């Protein structure tokens, strides 16, 4: 494939440290291979055994899998409850153990034991019931990274309500679109949250979202995070007051294995975000199992994942996976460099973190800031390091291993997606030899393949990444749009799940995920659809047309470059460029603010009118932006002469 070529040649291999392997849940390549062979030989038996080991089933399941591509149903007839599995079943042993260890950006520490978390979840669950929430109803969650975010998710799961968490960095407009699409009846939010020393105005955004029209929304529950209690208006309720009135006794609602658990919106290649739907049984089994396998959790561990609950990593590996395993999950509210560039290292030392999981963008940023910041802190509690969200370049991987892990900690580069629910390709730290920059091998039960344009299997080389067999935590559909689900994920090769990623397989069968092959970009670990940014730009009155592409960026992985044509009477200017960037930040969120915005007289198009993105990507990657405008016009002419579409 011409557009998926890699020049990376990385030959370093790191074997798992022997003393790590000795204690690991999966401690050798043989053990890993045996599990893979078991799954390959009899998938139903393999998954049935895993499902029984990981979860309490109130009613046992019968049939393991019903697979009518592209629709899968897992653990049929079984009933369970995710909150029960995260909380109640641990209480006999762990009531007094820390479940959540929280530090706010301003520095206050709050600890919730399993017993305390259980009680708070039950109270909120009863409060939701009192507001009329029933099993299957959708509840929006728009909170800062405080324990209440986890409490909110668990309370929904407890009563069978379907949560849809919206990242606190999203704007009022983005919040409205998501809540309206999900048909949320209740929104759980806060008056604000702390980030980079400032207050994120969550309640103001929630009010603006509601005012813009969310027909189903009846109640807003407001958690007070800021010193001054907010003045609430009709339809708004104080979180603490509601919970104080509610009973701490709330029996779990046993739901069918395929009962919807959550909807999480993610970007695709059209302007409208997709509501990825996950269901209860299969998702829980895989979240639980992968957390233990990949992070090799042991009794007494403190585990810290820096992701926000607004993203899937926060769902599976801040809240559900660690709690299913009875671990202590460390939650940090704020920015990684507030108040100083050593904030995360200070947190690791202060909370004696054993397992740390973050994104390559953060690793690269810290690498630039200098080794003196981590060196100031005692990082000797660390045993294992993880990376997620985008390809990690070998240089950053080596720095992570040497400077943060002090050469002692294995690094697990975990590949997965919102749609996959949990990690699919990753080293097992006690078993898999790692290569810097490679997510290595699929987990047992997962069958990925690299296929070429014709759909042939690529043994060694690059192509598109597919998953060829269903797995329990795969998305079930796109909320309200099953046709889009089928088209996006199963049209490329019928019956095979298409990831949207390009990947290379090396001679050892290792996977090197290169990046997206569709119009989705990964900016600083945040997944964005270029079409979303384009529709935000054209919603501005002065813009006629816009095309957005990614440009490789040493720090953010990808930077956003926008090409804009303005309406006839409008004069392009620096000021207008700044205004348009701010407009995108307002429409979507500050994290989507374009890095570069260039005006063009016309956008290069094929005869059939398709914007020539590949050419724009080349132009964006070029240095001289003044030159680019002319280049663009030349390209338009060239394009018009071309017979075929790009
Ligand atoms: O392109 C891949 C990249 O992130 C995409 C999924 O983004 P999202 O659904 O937001 O989930 C992020 C957290 C799981 C993938 O299609 N990606 C994720 N992890 C890796 C990665 N690319 C390379 N290596 C990874 N480890």
Short mmCIF file of N, CA and C in Angstrom, two decimals, residues 54 113-114 141 189 217 277 289 315 352 364 377 391 451 579 598:
data_model
loop_
_atom_site.label_atom_id
_atom_site.label_comp_id
_atom_site.label_asym_id
_atom_site.label_seq_id
_atom_site.Cartn_x
_atom_site.Cartn_y
_atom_site.Cartn_z
N UNK A 54 -14.12 -14.52 35.84
CA UNK A 54 -14.01 -13.07 36.07
C UNK A 54 -15.20 -12.48 36.81
N UNK A 113 -12.72 4.02 50.79
CA UNK A 113 -12.56 2.57 50.90
C UNK A 113 -13.63 1.90 50.04
N UNK A 114 -13.49 0.60 49.89
CA UNK A 114 -14.53 -0.13 49.14
C UNK A 114 -15.90 0.04 49.80
N UNK A 141 -23.13 12.08 31.86
CA UNK A 141 -22.17 12.38 32.93
C UNK A 141 -21.15 13.38 32.36
N UNK A 189 -23.53 16.43 36.73
CA UNK A 189 -22.43 17.34 36.44
C UNK A 189 -21.92 17.98 37.74
N UNK A 217 -34.09 15.87 28.26
CA UNK A 217 -33.44 16.13 29.55
C UNK A 217 -34.40 16.74 30.57
N UNK A 277 -21.78 1.69 21.34
CA UNK A 277 -22.55 1.03 22.40
C UNK A 277 -21.84 -0.24 22.89
N UNK A 289 -10.36 -9.06 32.89
CA UNK A 289 -9.27 -9.96 32.52
C UNK A 289 -8.06 -9.21 31.99
N UNK A 315 -12.86 4.67 31.24
CA UNK A 315 -13.91 3.70 31.57
C UNK A 315 -13.28 2.36 31.98
N UNK A 352 2.88 6.35 46.19
CA UNK A 352 3.56 5.04 46.08
C UNK A 352 2.92 4.16 45.01
N UNK A 364 6.29 12.20 25.58
CA UNK A 364 7.16 13.06 24.76
C UNK A 364 7.29 14.45 25.37
N UNK A 377 12.30 12.96 42.19
CA UNK A 377 11.36 12.19 43.00
C UNK A 377 11.75 10.72 43.07
N UNK A 391 0.57 5.75 18.43
CA UNK A 391 1.86 5.06 18.31
C UNK A 391 2.91 5.74 19.17
N UNK A 451 -4.21 -7.09 6.39
CA UNK A 451 -4.65 -7.50 5.05
C UNK A 451 -4.26 -6.44 4.02
N UNK A 579 -9.56 34.11 14.92
CA UNK A 579 -10.99 34.02 15.22
C UNK A 579 -11.53 32.62 14.87
N UNK A 598 -4.66 28.01 7.26
CA UNK A 598 -4.18 28.70 6.06
C UNK A 598 -5.35 29.01 5.13
#
